[in-house]
Amino acid sequence: RFMSNRLAVFGLVVVFIFLFLVIFADVIAPYAYDYANFTKVRLFPFEDVDHPLGTDEVGRDFLSRLIYGARTSMTVGIIIQIVALAIGVPMGGLAGYLGGKVDFVVVRLIEIMTAFPGLLFTILIVSAFGGGFWQVIFALSITSWVGTARLVRGQVLSLREKEYIEAARSLGATQNGVVFRHILPNILSPLLVAVTFGIPGAMFGEAGLSFLGLGINDPIASWGKMVGMSGAYAKVYWHLALFPTLAIAFSMLGFSFVGDGLRDALDPKLIK
């Protein structure tokens, strides 16, 4: 079902290409991400055979920066989703399955975190702790678990009253057995889709912070920072803004197409 969706397959190919760049960036990139040649500053694409996509404002190879920027953005997105799962799944699962006071506390905490404007709250955290790779991950992770916890809670609330759960209990299944053998496997599909959509969301959050100058610090390559630093030169040196913007757009499109394809393929209502 997934492979019959052409957009989903296209998105999967795009995601695999970016993952390949992330894993083998040190081998593929012609230069180190921080190597600067001050005699070749702001070269246009194909102006120099040694720099097919040109150079930036301090003479760093732009193709290398794009490749290493993929590693930065993808790593941030994946780590943030791991944190979201590590926090959101236990909290949402306990709230939905146990109910009562546990559910009350978790729901109130979710409501408190939802009340904060996400972007402004993240900017506040980064401003307080300073910019940097791990600082950005910490700031974005603080609110990343909220959506996951809400999703898991809703799924568990609907599943715990199903007939097959009651049947398992009546046959003597323990509480752990019900949770790990009957409930968790049935929430993996929506969780997988949520993670697929969450990775590009986290990547876009990092790009936004870096664009504002509050995210990844130099010399580490970041697509958002590359776009932000190109503002002063974009009218003339168009490639400084165009290429990282296209990279962000294609990565988000790829993950979005994969998420749509997984959602359609895993939806039991669409299975004939």
Coordinates of N, CA, C and O in Angstrom, one line a residue, residues 32-35 56 60 64-73 75-76 131-136 206 210 215-226 229:
A32 N 36.2 20.4 4.5 CA 35.6 20.4 5.8 C 34.7 21.6 5.9 O 34.8 22.6 5.2
Y33 N 33.7 21.5 6.8 CA 32.7 22.5 6.9 C 33.2 23.8 7.4 O 32.6 24.9 7.2
D34 N 34.4 23.8 8.1 CA 35.0 25.1 8.6 C 36.2 25.5 7.8 O 36.9 26.5 8.2
Y35 N 36.5 24.9 6.7 CA 37.7 25.3 5.9 C 37.3 26.5 5.1 O 36.4 26.5 4.3
D56 N 30.8 30.9 0.3 CA 30.1 31.9 1.1 C 30.9 33.1 1.4 O 31.9 33.3 0.8
R60 N 34.1 29.7 2.4 CA 33.9 28.2 2.6 C 33.1 27.6 1.5 O 32.2 28.2 1.0
S64 N 29.9 21.8 0.5 CA 30.3 21.1 1.7 C 29.4 21.6 2.9 O 29.0 20.8 3.7
R65 N 29.2 22.9 2.9 CA 28.3 23.5 4.0 C 26.9 22.9 3.9 O 26.3 22.6 4.9
L66 N 26.4 22.7 2.7 CA 25.0 22.2 2.5 C 25.0 20.7 3.0 O 24.0 20.3 3.7
I67 N 26.0 20.0 2.7 CA 26.1 18.5 3.1 C 26.2 18.4 4.6 O 25.4 17.7 5.2
Y68 N 27.0 19.2 5.2 CA 27.2 19.1 6.7 C 25.9 19.8 7.4 O 25.6 19.4 8.5
G69 N 25.3 20.7 6.7 CA 24.0 21.3 7.2 C 22.9 20.2 7.3 O 22.1 20.2 8.2
A70 N 22.9 19.3 6.3 CA 22.0 18.2 6.4 C 22.2 17.3 7.6 O 21.3 16.9 8.3
R71 N 23.5 17.1 8.0 CA 23.8 16.3 9.2 C 23.3 17.0 10.4 O 22.7 16.4 11.3
T72 N 23.5 18.3 10.5 CA 23.0 19.1 11.7 C 21.5 19.1 11.8 O 21.0 18.8 12.9
S73 N 20.8 19.4 10.7 CA 19.4 19.5 10.8 C 18.7 18.1 11.1 O 17.8 18.0 11.9
T75 N 20.1 15.5 12.5 CA 20.4 15.0 13.8 C 19.6 15.7 14.9 O 19.1 15.0 15.8
V76 N 19.4 17.0 14.7 CA 18.5 17.7 15.6 C 17.1 17.2 15.6 O 16.5 16.9 16.6
G131 N 23.1 30.2 22.5 CA 23.0 29.3 21.3 C 24.0 28.2 21.3 O 25.0 28.2 22.0
G132 N 23.8 27.2 20.5 CA 24.6 26.1 20.4 C 23.8 24.9 20.0 O 22.6 24.8 20.1
F133 N 24.5 23.8 19.6 CA 23.9 22.6 19.1 C 23.0 22.0 20.2 O 21.8 21.7 20.0
W134 N 23.6 21.7 21.4 CA 22.8 21.0 22.4 C 21.9 22.0 23.1 O 20.8 21.5 23.6
Q135 N 22.2 23.2 23.1 CA 21.2 24.2 23.7 C 19.9 24.2 22.8 O 18.8 24.3 23.4
V136 N 20.1 24.2 21.5 CA 18.9 24.2 20.6 C 18.1 22.9 20.8 O 16.8 23.0 20.9
E206 N 14.7 24.3 14.4 CA 16.1 24.6 14.4 C 16.5 25.6 13.4 O 17.3 26.6 13.6
S210 N 18.1 29.3 14.1 CA 19.4 29.6 13.4 C 19.3 30.8 12.5 O 20.2 31.7 12.4
G215 N 20.4 30.0 17.1 CA 20.5 28.6 17.1 C 22.0 28.1 17.0 O 22.8 28.4 17.9
I216 N 22.3 27.4 16.0 CA 23.6 26.8 15.9 C 24.7 27.8 15.7 O 24.5 28.8 14.8
N217 N 25.7 27.7 16.4 CA 26.8 28.7 16.3 C 27.8 28.3 15.2 O 28.0 27.1 15.0
D218 N 28.5 29.3 14.6 CA 29.6 29.0 13.7 C 30.7 28.3 14.5 O 30.9 28.6 15.7
P219 N 31.5 27.5 13.8 CA 31.5 27.2 12.4 C 30.6 26.0 12.0 O 30.7 25.6 10.8
I220 N 29.8 25.5 12.9 CA 29.0 24.3 12.5 C 28.0 24.8 11.5 O 27.4 25.8 11.6
A221 N 27.8 24.0 10.4 CA 26.9 24.3 9.3 C 25.5 24.0 9.7 O 25.2 23.0 10.3
S222 N 24.6 25.0 9.4 CA 23.2 24.8 9.6 C 22.4 25.5 8.4 O 22.8 26.6 8.1
W223 N 21.4 24.8 7.9 CA 20.7 25.4 6.8 C 20.0 26.7 7.2 O 20.1 27.7 6.4
G224 N 19.4 26.8 8.3 CA 18.8 28.0 8.8 C 19.7 29.2 9.0 O 19.5 30.3 8.6
K225 N 20.9 28.8 9.5 CA 21.9 29.9 9.7 C 22.5 30.4 8.4 O 22.8 31.6 8.2
M226 N 22.6 29.5 7.4 CA 23.1 29.8 6.1 C 22.1 30.8 5.4 O 22.5 31.7 4.8
M229 N 22.3 34.3 7.3 CA 23.6 35.0 7.1 C 23.6 35.5 5.6 O 24.4 36.4 5.3

